[in-house]
Amino acid sequence: KKRRTTDSSTSLRDQCERKYRYIKITDPSVLQAEVLNRQDLWKQYSEKRSFIDNWDLENKEGGDYDEERKNEIQKDILDASRKCLKSENVGEETISALLSNLNFYSIQPTWDEDDLRTVKIMSYIWSPVGLPRGVCLDFFYNCRHRSYTCDYSFEVEYSMLPHIAENDEDKKSREEGGAERKEKKFLCSNGFIDSASIDGTRDETLSMCIEVPNSSGITPSVVRALRVQLFGDASKSIELMSDRALLRFLLCACGAQGLRCDEGYAWQADRAVAQQARAEGIDLPSSSARGDPASFECSWLDYAV
């Protein structure tokens, strides 16, 4: 009788705690009680995550060439994410929990021989501390060279999950995936503007691509909101990983960094500038692979992070 009358939200929570790997939190104040006791959140979380888990497993099956290359991209993302977290001195328990709570809903690449021409990636990162919610990340990349121009796009969007339906129309929209599209928010982007068509005219002989990187979505308040979504209490979870580590992980988890995608504009820095940046807590990637061990470079996205 006692078992049958147990609150269903508690039983769903117990099922999820047995099924998924979470970080063991010794301070219960980090996990918001008003969230843990919400039956609607646990129901939506359980249904959504089960669907994504099954979809993820289904897409790992099959042995054709496209599936193999999708699996390669997925492995590259996981490897880059682990490398990123290790470089930020994140603990092994936190790394394992983050990666085990990362799912890929969609990986859609097109190739030009071995060059990645376009890719669309949708990944889900669920709370690693056992809160019934997560973050959905969308990454789109396109780089195609034309006769006079280059089609180039690089964009990252995100949304918070789950979305609570307030009425029948919202519920129907959520079931059809519309709520996630509606809730998407801009994080960063890069792309070209064709100078030949800026003034309304077009002259291919005057065509020049002007790169327009935009990191306006990367702000302390956005990163803090993402932290609260995944970890609960922001001030206490900072011990698990820094804001920069969290942001770098999110960008790696959707393929925006660490994958074979050109981020776009980057500038070179000599050793003196690199040492000054490091003293300020900014590590510039070495470009020693290009033959100059004293040279460093920083992309617009590295700089924003």
PDB file of C-alpha atoms in Angstrom:
ATOM      1  CA  LYS A   1       0.000   0.000   0.000  1.00  0.00           C
ATOM      2  CA  LYS A   2       2.738   2.428   0.913  1.00  0.00           C
ATOM      3  CA  ARG A   3       4.499   1.665  -2.318  1.00  0.00           C
ATOM      4  CA  ARG A   4       1.385   2.248  -4.387  1.00  0.00           C
ATOM      5  CA  THR A   5       0.615   5.552  -2.725  1.00  0.00           C
ATOM      6  CA  THR A   6       4.150   6.937  -3.206  1.00  0.00           C
ATOM      7  CA  ASP A   7       4.190  10.262  -5.060  1.00  0.00           C
ATOM      8  CA  SER A   8       4.736   9.526  -8.764  1.00  0.00           C
ATOM      9  CA  SER A   9       7.273  12.370  -9.097  1.00  0.00           C
ATOM     10  CA  THR A  10       9.406  10.705  -6.422  1.00  0.00           C
ATOM     11  CA  SER A  11       9.253   7.334  -8.187  1.00  0.00           C
ATOM     12  CA  LEU A  12      10.180   8.911 -11.529  1.00  0.00           C
ATOM     13  CA  ARG A  13      13.073  10.680  -9.862  1.00  0.00           C
ATOM     14  CA  ASP A  14      14.251   7.396  -8.293  1.00  0.00           C
ATOM     15  CA  GLN A  15      14.040   5.642 -11.658  1.00  0.00           C
ATOM     16  CA  CYS A  16      16.136   8.342 -13.305  1.00  0.00           C
ATOM     17  CA  GLU A  17      18.712   8.292 -10.505  1.00  0.00           C
ATOM     18  CA  ARG A  18      19.104   4.541 -10.968  1.00  0.00           C
ATOM     19  CA  LYS A  19      19.274   4.796 -14.759  1.00  0.00           C
ATOM     20  CA  TYR A  20      21.571   7.796 -15.300  1.00  0.00           C
ATOM     21  CA  ARG A  21      24.944   8.816 -13.897  1.00  0.00           C
ATOM     22  CA  TYR A  22      24.802  11.958 -11.771  1.00  0.00           C
ATOM     23  CA  ILE A  23      27.362  13.756  -9.624  1.00  0.00           C
ATOM     24  CA  LYS A  24      26.835  12.948  -5.959  1.00  0.00           C
ATOM     25  CA  ILE A  25      25.912  16.218  -4.251  1.00  0.00           C
ATOM     26  CA  THR A  26      26.470  16.262  -0.486  1.00  0.00           C
ATOM     27  CA  ASP A  27      24.900  19.713  -0.001  1.00  0.00           C
ATOM     28  CA  PRO A  28      21.123  19.336  -0.648  1.00  0.00           C
ATOM     29  CA  SER A  29      20.675  23.124  -0.893  1.00  0.00           C
ATOM     30  CA  VAL A  30      22.363  23.018  -4.313  1.00  0.00           C
ATOM     31  CA  LEU A  31      19.484  20.923  -5.664  1.00  0.00           C
ATOM     32  CA  GLN A  32      16.432  23.162  -5.646  1.00  0.00           C
ATOM     33  CA  ALA A  33      13.640  21.403  -3.726  1.00  0.00           C
ATOM     34  CA  GLU A  34      10.917  23.283  -5.639  1.00  0.00           C
ATOM     35  CA  VAL A  35      12.280  21.747  -8.848  1.00  0.00           C
ATOM     36  CA  LEU A  36      12.865  18.217  -7.555  1.00  0.00           C
ATOM     37  CA  ASN A  37       9.261  17.972  -6.331  1.00  0.00           C
ATOM     38  CA  ARG A  38       7.652  19.068  -9.611  1.00  0.00           C
ATOM     39  CA  GLN A  39       5.799  16.104 -11.072  1.00  0.00           C
ATOM     40  CA  ASP A  40       5.279  17.826 -14.440  1.00  0.00           C
ATOM     41  CA  LEU A  41       9.031  18.414 -14.809  1.00  0.00           C
ATOM     42  CA  TRP A  42       9.953  14.819 -14.015  1.00  0.00           C
ATOM     43  CA  LYS A  43       7.322  13.500 -16.403  1.00  0.00           C
ATOM     44  CA  GLN A  44       8.474  15.677 -19.298  1.00  0.00           C
ATOM     45  CA  TYR A  45      12.132  15.052 -18.502  1.00  0.00           C
ATOM     46  CA  SER A  46      11.671  11.286 -18.376  1.00  0.00           C
ATOM     47  CA  GLU A  47       9.637  11.148 -21.592  1.00  0.00           C
ATOM     48  CA  LYS A  48      11.940  13.466 -23.526  1.00  0.00           C
ATOM     49  CA  ARG A  49      15.132  11.831 -22.374  1.00  0.00           C
ATOM     50  CA  SER A  50      13.870   8.320 -23.039  1.00  0.00           C
ATOM     51  CA  PHE A  51      12.930   9.382 -26.558  1.00  0.00           C
ATOM     52  CA  ILE A  52      16.357  10.934 -27.183  1.00  0.00           C
ATOM     53  CA  ASP A  53      18.145   7.913 -25.666  1.00  0.00           C
ATOM     54  CA  ASN A  54      16.282   5.506 -27.943  1.00  0.00           C
ATOM     55  CA  TRP A  55      16.820   7.716 -30.970  1.00  0.00           C
ATOM     56  CA  ASP A  56      20.517   7.956 -30.127  1.00  0.00           C
ATOM     57  CA  LEU A  57      20.815   4.163 -29.894  1.00  0.00           C
ATOM     58  CA  GLU A  58      18.930   3.629 -33.138  1.00  0.00           C
ATOM     59  CA  ASN A  59      21.225   6.027 -34.987  1.00  0.00           C
ATOM     60  CA  LYS A  60      24.312   4.197 -33.753  1.00  0.00           C
ATOM     61  CA  GLU A  61      23.161   1.072 -35.550  1.00  0.00           C
ATOM     62  CA  GLY A  62      23.839   0.389 -39.212  1.00  0.00           C
ATOM     63  CA  GLY A  63      27.120  -0.004 -41.024  1.00  0.00           C
ATOM     64  CA  ASP A  64      26.847   2.127 -44.133  1.00  0.00           C
ATOM     65  CA  TYR A  65      29.410   4.784 -45.036  1.00  0.00           C
ATOM     66  CA  ASP A  66      27.341   7.790 -43.881  1.00  0.00           C
ATOM     67  CA  GLU A  67      26.663   6.208 -40.503  1.00  0.00           C
ATOM     68  CA  GLU A  68      30.350   5.499 -40.040  1.00  0.00           C
ATOM     69  CA  ARG A  69      31.221   9.130 -40.697  1.00  0.00           C
ATOM     70  CA  LYS A  70      28.466  10.326 -38.350  1.00  0.00           C
ATOM     71  CA  ASN A  71      29.908   8.070 -35.677  1.00  0.00           C
ATOM     72  CA  GLU A  72      33.339   9.555 -36.394  1.00  0.00           C
ATOM     73  CA  ILE A  73      31.961  13.055 -35.790  1.00  0.00           C
ATOM     74  CA  GLN A  74      30.280  11.921 -32.581  1.00  0.00           C
ATOM     75  CA  LYS A  75      33.548  10.380 -31.363  1.00  0.00           C
ATOM     76  CA  ASP A  76      35.472  13.543 -32.308  1.00  0.00           C
ATOM     77  CA  ILE A  77      33.014  15.664 -30.307  1.00  0.00           C
ATOM     78  CA  LEU A  78      33.299  13.429 -27.239  1.00  0.00           C
ATOM     79  CA  ASP A  79      37.106  13.381 -27.480  1.00  0.00           C
ATOM     80  CA  ALA A  80      37.278  17.171 -27.896  1.00  0.00           C
ATOM     81  CA  SER A  81      34.891  17.660 -24.972  1.00  0.00           C
ATOM     82  CA  ARG A  82      36.953  15.425 -22.685  1.00  0.00           C
ATOM     83  CA  LYS A  83      40.196  17.140 -23.746  1.00  0.00           C
ATOM     84  CA  CYS A  84      38.617  20.560 -23.132  1.00  0.00           C
ATOM     85  CA  LEU A  85      37.405  19.634 -19.651  1.00  0.00           C
ATOM     86  CA  LYS A  86      40.756  18.123 -18.692  1.00  0.00           C
ATOM     87  CA  SER A  87      42.570  21.266 -19.846  1.00  0.00           C
ATOM     88  CA  GLU A  88      40.286  23.283 -17.557  1.00  0.00           C
ATOM     89  CA  ASN A  89      41.210  21.038 -14.576  1.00  0.00           C
ATOM     90  CA  VAL A  90      37.666  19.693 -14.169  1.00  0.00           C
ATOM     91  CA  GLY A  91      37.454  16.656 -11.872  1.00  0.00           C
ATOM     92  CA  GLU A  92      37.090  13.174 -13.347  1.00  0.00           C
ATOM     93  CA  GLU A  93      33.716  12.551 -11.663  1.00  0.00           C
ATOM     94  CA  THR A  94      32.324  15.760 -13.184  1.00  0.00           C
ATOM     95  CA  ILE A  95      33.784  14.918 -16.617  1.00  0.00           C
ATOM     96  CA  SER A  96      32.239  11.424 -16.558  1.00  0.00           C
ATOM     97  CA  ALA A  97      28.855  12.801 -15.481  1.00  0.00           C
ATOM     98  CA  LEU A  98      28.858  15.524 -18.156  1.00  0.00           C
ATOM     99  CA  LEU A  99      29.789  13.156 -20.991  1.00  0.00           C
ATOM    100  CA  SER A 100      27.353  10.429 -19.899  1.00  0.00           C
ATOM    101  CA  ASN A 101      24.569  13.046 -19.866  1.00  0.00           C
ATOM    102  CA  LEU A 102      25.361  14.217 -23.408  1.00  0.00           C
ATOM    103  CA  ASN A 103      23.117  12.902 -26.195  1.00  0.00           C
ATOM    104  CA  PHE A 104      23.124  13.519 -29.949  1.00  0.00           C
ATOM    105  CA  TYR A 105      19.720  13.797 -31.563  1.00  0.00           C
ATOM    106  CA  SER A 106      20.915  14.736 -35.031  1.00  0.00           C
ATOM    107  CA  ILE A 107      24.204  14.789 -36.946  1.00  0.00           C
ATOM    108  CA  GLN A 108      23.773  15.684 -40.626  1.00  0.00           C
ATOM    109  CA  PRO A 109      27.082  16.142 -42.483  1.00  0.00           C
ATOM    110  CA  THR A 110      27.896  16.549 -46.170  1.00  0.00           C
ATOM    111  CA  TRP A 111      31.431  16.014 -47.413  1.00  0.00           C
ATOM    112  CA  ASP A 112      33.702  17.095 -50.234  1.00  0.00           C
ATOM    113  CA  GLU A 113      36.004  14.081 -50.194  1.00  0.00           C
ATOM    114  CA  ASP A 114      37.540  14.386 -46.692  1.00  0.00           C
ATOM    115  CA  ASP A 115      36.568  18.032 -46.136  1.00  0.00           C
ATOM    116  CA  LEU A 116      33.492  18.704 -44.021  1.00  0.00           C
ATOM    117  CA  ARG A 117      31.376  20.975 -46.220  1.00  0.00           C
ATOM    118  CA  THR A 118      28.221  21.367 -44.129  1.00  0.00           C
ATOM    119  CA  VAL A 119      26.973  19.927 -40.861  1.00  0.00           C
ATOM    120  CA  LYS A 120      23.918  20.322 -38.647  1.00  0.00           C
ATOM    121  CA  ILE A 121      24.238  19.020 -35.108  1.00  0.00           C
ATOM    122  CA  MET A 122      21.606  18.964 -32.367  1.00  0.00           C
ATOM    123  CA  SER A 123      22.861  17.804 -28.991  1.00  0.00           C
ATOM    124  CA  TYR A 124      21.274  17.579 -25.558  1.00  0.00           C
ATOM    125  CA  ILE A 125      23.108  18.107 -22.281  1.00  0.00           C
ATOM    126  CA  TRP A 126      21.109  16.964 -19.271  1.00  0.00           C
ATOM    127  CA  SER A 127      21.771  18.190 -15.744  1.00  0.00           C
ATOM    128  CA  PRO A 128      24.763  16.222 -14.386  1.00  0.00           C
ATOM    129  CA  VAL A 129      23.571  16.708 -10.785  1.00  0.00           C
ATOM    130  CA  GLY A 130      20.163  15.070 -11.265  1.00  0.00           C
ATOM    131  CA  LEU A 131      17.852  18.028 -11.876  1.00  0.00           C
ATOM    132  CA  PRO A 132      14.989  17.181 -14.277  1.00  0.00           C
ATOM    133  CA  ARG A 133      16.097  19.548 -17.039  1.00  0.00           C
ATOM    134  CA  GLY A 134      18.812  20.242 -19.583  1.00  0.00           C
ATOM    135  CA  VAL A 135      20.028  22.355 -22.486  1.00  0.00           C
ATOM    136  CA  CYS A 136      19.519  21.778 -26.215  1.00  0.00           C
ATOM    137  CA  LEU A 137      22.302  23.058 -28.507  1.00  0.00           C
ATOM    138  CA  ASP A 138      21.994  23.604 -32.265  1.00  0.00           C
ATOM    139  CA  PHE A 139      25.071  24.073 -34.438  1.00  0.00           C
ATOM    140  CA  PHE A 140      25.001  24.821 -38.171  1.00  0.00           C
ATOM    141  CA  TYR A 141      28.113  25.068 -40.331  1.00  0.00           C
ATOM    142  CA  ASN A 142      28.439  25.622 -44.077  1.00  0.00           C
ATOM    143  CA  CYS A 143      31.567  26.351 -46.110  1.00  0.00           C
ATOM    144  CA  ARG A 144      31.378  26.086 -49.907  1.00  0.00           C
ATOM    145  CA  HIS A 145      33.743  27.803 -52.312  1.00  0.00           C
ATOM    146  CA  ARG A 146      32.192  29.303 -55.451  1.00  0.00           C
ATOM    147  CA  SER A 147      33.780  30.857 -58.532  1.00  0.00           C
ATOM    148  CA  TYR A 148      33.898  34.377 -57.079  1.00  0.00           C
ATOM    149  CA  THR A 149      32.616  33.982 -53.544  1.00  0.00           C
ATOM    150  CA  CYS A 150      32.449  31.578 -50.638  1.00  0.00           C
ATOM    151  CA  ASP A 151      29.225  30.519 -48.913  1.00  0.00           C
ATOM    152  CA  TYR A 152      30.094  30.490 -45.234  1.00  0.00           C
ATOM    153  CA  SER A 153      27.873  30.176 -42.154  1.00  0.00           C
ATOM    154  CA  PHE A 154      28.652  29.311 -38.555  1.00  0.00           C
ATOM    155  CA  GLU A 155      25.892  29.570 -35.945  1.00  0.00           C
ATOM    156  CA  VAL A 156      25.105  28.253 -32.456  1.00  0.00           C
ATOM    157  CA  GLU A 157      21.696  28.470 -30.770  1.00  0.00           C
ATOM    158  CA  TYR A 158      20.448  27.023 -27.503  1.00  0.00           C
ATOM    159  CA  SER A 159      17.224  26.395 -25.601  1.00  0.00           C
ATOM    160  CA  MET A 160      16.341  25.315 -22.073  1.00  0.00           C
ATOM    161  CA  LEU A 161      14.522  22.002 -21.482  1.00  0.00           C
ATOM    162  CA  PRO A 162      11.915  20.927 -20.725  1.00  0.00           C
ATOM    163  CA  HIS A 163       9.351  23.510 -21.758  1.00  0.00           C
ATOM    164  CA  ILE A 164       6.256  23.501 -19.563  1.00  0.00           C
ATOM    165  CA  ALA A 165       3.056  23.719 -21.601  1.00  0.00           C
ATOM    166  CA  GLU A 166       0.624  26.250 -20.135  1.00  0.00           C
ATOM    167  CA  ASN A 167      -2.357  25.554 -22.387  1.00  0.00           C
ATOM    168  CA  ASP A 168      -3.578  23.142 -25.052  1.00  0.00           C
ATOM    169  CA  GLU A 169      -2.023  25.139 -27.897  1.00  0.00           C
ATOM    170  CA  ASP A 170       1.382  25.214 -26.186  1.00  0.00           C
ATOM    171  CA  LYS A 171       1.103  21.504 -25.403  1.00  0.00           C
ATOM    172  CA  LYS A 172       0.376  20.661 -29.043  1.00  0.00           C
ATOM    173  CA  SER A 173       3.274  22.860 -30.146  1.00  0.00           C
ATOM    174  CA  ARG A 174       5.617  21.136 -27.705  1.00  0.00           C
ATOM    175  CA  GLU A 175       4.568  17.674 -28.875  1.00  0.00           C
ATOM    176  CA  GLU A 176       5.280  18.699 -32.474  1.00  0.00           C
ATOM    177  CA  GLY A 177       8.669  20.154 -31.574  1.00  0.00           C
ATOM    178  CA  GLY A 178       7.513  23.735 -32.051  1.00  0.00           C
ATOM    179  CA  ALA A 179       8.225  24.777 -28.483  1.00  0.00           C
ATOM    180  CA  GLU A 180      11.926  24.023 -28.892  1.00  0.00           C
ATOM    181  CA  ARG A 181      12.059  26.043 -32.098  1.00  0.00           C
ATOM    182  CA  LYS A 182      10.196  28.871 -30.389  1.00  0.00           C
ATOM    183  CA  GLU A 183      12.496  28.845 -27.365  1.00  0.00           C
ATOM    184  CA  LYS A 184      15.783  28.866 -29.292  1.00  0.00           C
ATOM    185  CA  LYS A 185      18.107  31.701 -28.362  1.00  0.00           C
ATOM    186  CA  PHE A 186      21.124  33.056 -30.200  1.00  0.00           C
ATOM    187  CA  LEU A 187      24.595  32.345 -28.816  1.00  0.00           C
ATOM    188  CA  CYS A 188      27.078  33.211 -31.565  1.00  0.00           C
ATOM    189  CA  SER A 189      27.559  33.234 -35.337  1.00  0.00           C
ATOM    190  CA  ASN A 190      29.871  34.089 -38.180  1.00  0.00           C
ATOM    191  CA  GLY A 191      29.339  34.535 -41.898  1.00  0.00           C
ATOM    192  CA  PHE A 192      30.070  36.563 -44.998  1.00  0.00           C
ATOM    193  CA  ILE A 193      28.373  39.620 -46.425  1.00  0.00           C
ATOM    194  CA  ASP A 194      28.953  40.020 -50.163  1.00  0.00           C
ATOM    195  CA  SER A 195      30.215  43.566 -50.740  1.00  0.00           C
ATOM    196  CA  ALA A 196      29.051  43.467 -54.374  1.00  0.00           C
ATOM    197  CA  SER A 197      25.410  43.498 -53.311  1.00  0.00           C
ATOM    198  CA  ILE A 198      25.563  45.836 -50.291  1.00  0.00           C
ATOM    199  CA  ASP A 199      24.282  48.878 -52.211  1.00  0.00           C
ATOM    200  CA  GLY A 200      21.615  46.918 -54.081  1.00  0.00           C
ATOM    201  CA  THR A 201      23.676  46.430 -57.250  1.00  0.00           C
ATOM    202  CA  ARG A 202      25.763  43.440 -58.192  1.00  0.00           C
ATOM    203  CA  ASP A 203      29.060  43.373 -60.004  1.00  0.00           C
ATOM    204  CA  GLU A 204      30.880  40.045 -59.718  1.00  0.00           C
ATOM    205  CA  THR A 205      34.207  41.695 -60.590  1.00  0.00           C
ATOM    206  CA  LEU A 206      33.916  43.820 -57.423  1.00  0.00           C
ATOM    207  CA  SER A 207      32.757  40.966 -55.203  1.00  0.00           C
ATOM    208  CA  MET A 208      34.518  40.631 -51.869  1.00  0.00           C
ATOM    209  CA  CYS A 209      33.354  38.632 -48.867  1.00  0.00           C
ATOM    210  CA  ILE A 210      33.276  40.612 -45.626  1.00  0.00           C
ATOM    211  CA  GLU A 211      33.348  38.446 -42.521  1.00  0.00           C
ATOM    212  CA  VAL A 212      30.906  39.398 -39.745  1.00  0.00           C
ATOM    213  CA  PRO A 213      31.478  37.441 -36.509  1.00  0.00           C
ATOM    214  CA  ASN A 214      28.858  37.985 -33.807  1.00  0.00           C
ATOM    215  CA  SER A 215      29.363  36.861 -30.202  1.00  0.00           C
ATOM    216  CA  SER A 216      26.668  39.094 -28.664  1.00  0.00           C
ATOM    217  CA  GLY A 217      24.917  36.070 -27.135  1.00  0.00           C
ATOM    218  CA  ILE A 218      27.965  35.128 -25.070  1.00  0.00           C
ATOM    219  CA  THR A 219      27.548  37.196 -21.909  1.00  0.00           C
ATOM    220  CA  PRO A 220      28.128  36.508 -18.195  1.00  0.00           C
ATOM    221  CA  SER A 221      24.365  36.494 -17.579  1.00  0.00           C
ATOM    222  CA  VAL A 222      23.757  33.913 -20.330  1.00  0.00           C
ATOM    223  CA  VAL A 223      26.534  31.643 -19.038  1.00  0.00           C
ATOM    224  CA  ARG A 224      25.187  31.990 -15.499  1.00  0.00           C
ATOM    225  CA  ALA A 225      21.660  31.091 -16.685  1.00  0.00           C
ATOM    226  CA  LEU A 226      23.056  27.983 -18.399  1.00  0.00           C
ATOM    227  CA  ARG A 227      24.924  27.099 -15.209  1.00  0.00           C
ATOM    228  CA  VAL A 228      21.778  27.390 -13.086  1.00  0.00           C
ATOM    229  CA  GLN A 229      19.876  25.275 -15.618  1.00  0.00           C
ATOM    230  CA  LEU A 230      22.414  22.450 -15.430  1.00  0.00           C
ATOM    231  CA  PHE A 231      23.778  22.687 -11.890  1.00  0.00           C
ATOM    232  CA  GLY A 232      21.194  24.452  -9.742  1.00  0.00           C
ATOM    233  CA  ASP A 233      22.832  26.805  -7.255  1.00  0.00           C
ATOM    234  CA  ALA A 234      25.348  28.807  -9.290  1.00  0.00           C
ATOM    235  CA  SER A 235      27.578  29.990  -6.456  1.00  0.00           C
ATOM    236  CA  LYS A 236      28.142  26.466  -5.092  1.00  0.00           C
ATOM    237  CA  SER A 237      28.513  24.657  -8.415  1.00  0.00           C
ATOM    238  CA  ILE A 238      31.428  26.920  -9.368  1.00  0.00           C
ATOM    239  CA  GLU A 239      33.586  24.480  -7.400  1.00  0.00           C
ATOM    240  CA  LEU A 240      32.831  21.794 -10.006  1.00  0.00           C
ATOM    241  CA  MET A 241      33.853  23.872 -13.034  1.00  0.00           C
ATOM    242  CA  SER A 242      34.446  27.517 -13.893  1.00  0.00           C
ATOM    243  CA  ASP A 243      32.202  29.581 -16.159  1.00  0.00           C
ATOM    244  CA  ARG A 244      34.828  29.456 -18.905  1.00  0.00           C
ATOM    245  CA  ALA A 245      35.102  25.668 -18.611  1.00  0.00           C
ATOM    246  CA  LEU A 246      31.319  25.370 -18.849  1.00  0.00           C
ATOM    247  CA  LEU A 247      31.118  27.592 -21.934  1.00  0.00           C
ATOM    248  CA  ARG A 248      33.993  25.807 -23.662  1.00  0.00           C
ATOM    249  CA  PHE A 249      32.356  22.453 -22.946  1.00  0.00           C
ATOM    250  CA  LEU A 250      29.005  23.580 -24.373  1.00  0.00           C
ATOM    251  CA  LEU A 251      30.678  24.768 -27.581  1.00  0.00           C
ATOM    252  CA  CYS A 252      32.594  21.483 -27.897  1.00  0.00           C
ATOM    253  CA  ALA A 253      29.494  19.409 -27.112  1.00  0.00           C
ATOM    254  CA  CYS A 254      27.654  20.753 -30.175  1.00  0.00           C
ATOM    255  CA  GLY A 255      30.686  20.636 -32.494  1.00  0.00           C
ATOM    256  CA  ALA A 256      31.295  24.383 -32.698  1.00  0.00           C
ATOM    257  CA  GLN A 257      34.810  23.915 -31.307  1.00  0.00           C
ATOM    258  CA  GLY A 258      37.128  20.942 -31.548  1.00  0.00           C
ATOM    259  CA  LEU A 259      35.565  19.659 -34.775  1.00  0.00           C
ATOM    260  CA  ARG A 260      36.830  20.042 -38.332  1.00  0.00           C
ATOM    261  CA  CYS A 261      35.012  23.346 -38.817  1.00  0.00           C
ATOM    262  CA  ASP A 262      36.623  26.662 -39.669  1.00  0.00           C
ATOM    263  CA  GLU A 263      35.608  29.174 -36.987  1.00  0.00           C
ATOM    264  CA  GLY A 264      36.654  32.031 -39.266  1.00  0.00           C
ATOM    265  CA  TYR A 265      38.648  35.111 -38.433  1.00  0.00           C
ATOM    266  CA  ALA A 266      41.721  34.656 -36.236  1.00  0.00           C
ATOM    267  CA  TRP A 267      44.725  36.835 -35.555  1.00  0.00           C
ATOM    268  CA  GLN A 268      48.309  35.928 -34.801  1.00  0.00           C
ATOM    269  CA  ALA A 269      50.078  36.827 -31.583  1.00  0.00           C
ATOM    270  CA  ASP A 270      53.785  36.686 -30.775  1.00  0.00           C
ATOM    271  CA  ARG A 271      55.216  35.119 -27.628  1.00  0.00           C
ATOM    272  CA  ALA A 272      55.156  38.380 -25.617  1.00  0.00           C
ATOM    273  CA  VAL A 273      51.464  38.941 -26.299  1.00  0.00           C
ATOM    274  CA  ALA A 274      50.690  35.290 -25.529  1.00  0.00           C
ATOM    275  CA  GLN A 275      52.517  35.501 -22.184  1.00  0.00           C
ATOM    276  CA  GLN A 276      50.632  38.678 -21.275  1.00  0.00           C
ATOM    277  CA  ALA A 277      47.331  37.011 -22.162  1.00  0.00           C
ATOM    278  CA  ARG A 278      48.224  33.948 -20.100  1.00  0.00           C
ATOM    279  CA  ALA A 279      48.973  36.191 -17.116  1.00  0.00           C
ATOM    280  CA  GLU A 280      45.406  37.497 -17.473  1.00  0.00           C
ATOM    281  CA  GLY A 281      44.005  33.946 -17.531  1.00  0.00           C
ATOM    282  CA  ILE A 282      43.640  33.625 -21.313  1.00  0.00           C
ATOM    283  CA  ASP A 283      45.359  30.683 -23.000  1.00  0.00           C
ATOM    284  CA  LEU A 284      45.933  31.281 -26.704  1.00  0.00           C
ATOM    285  CA  PRO A 285      46.166  28.090 -28.805  1.00  0.00           C
ATOM    286  CA  SER A 286      49.666  27.485 -30.149  1.00  0.00           C
ATOM    287  CA  SER A 287      50.054  27.481 -33.911  1.00  0.00           C
ATOM    288  CA  SER A 288      53.244  25.416 -33.677  1.00  0.00           C
ATOM    289  CA  ALA A 289      51.660  22.955 -36.106  1.00  0.00           C
ATOM    290  CA  ARG A 290      52.302  25.586 -38.746  1.00  0.00           C
ATOM    291  CA  GLY A 291      56.017  25.457 -38.073  1.00  0.00           C
ATOM    292  CA  ASP A 292      56.435  28.385 -35.673  1.00  0.00           C
ATOM    293  CA  PRO A 293      56.543  27.275 -32.004  1.00  0.00           C
ATOM    294  CA  ALA A 294      56.748  30.911 -30.835  1.00  0.00           C
ATOM    295  CA  SER A 295      53.549  31.898 -32.652  1.00  0.00           C
ATOM    296  CA  PHE A 296      50.049  31.780 -31.215  1.00  0.00           C
ATOM    297  CA  GLU A 297      46.637  32.509 -32.634  1.00  0.00           C
ATOM    298  CA  CYS A 298      43.237  33.506 -31.290  1.00  0.00           C
ATOM    299  CA  SER A 299      39.938  33.237 -33.163  1.00  0.00           C
ATOM    300  CA  TRP A 300      37.026  35.599 -32.595  1.00  0.00           C
ATOM    301  CA  LEU A 301      35.284  32.761 -30.718  1.00  0.00           C
ATOM    302  CA  ASP A 302      38.309  32.064 -28.492  1.00  0.00           C
ATOM    303  CA  TYR A 303      38.393  35.767 -27.683  1.00  0.00           C
ATOM    304  CA  ALA A 304      34.666  35.871 -26.798  1.00  0.00           C
ATOM    305  CA  VAL A 305      35.027  32.860 -24.502  1.00  0.00           C
TER     306      VAL A 305
END
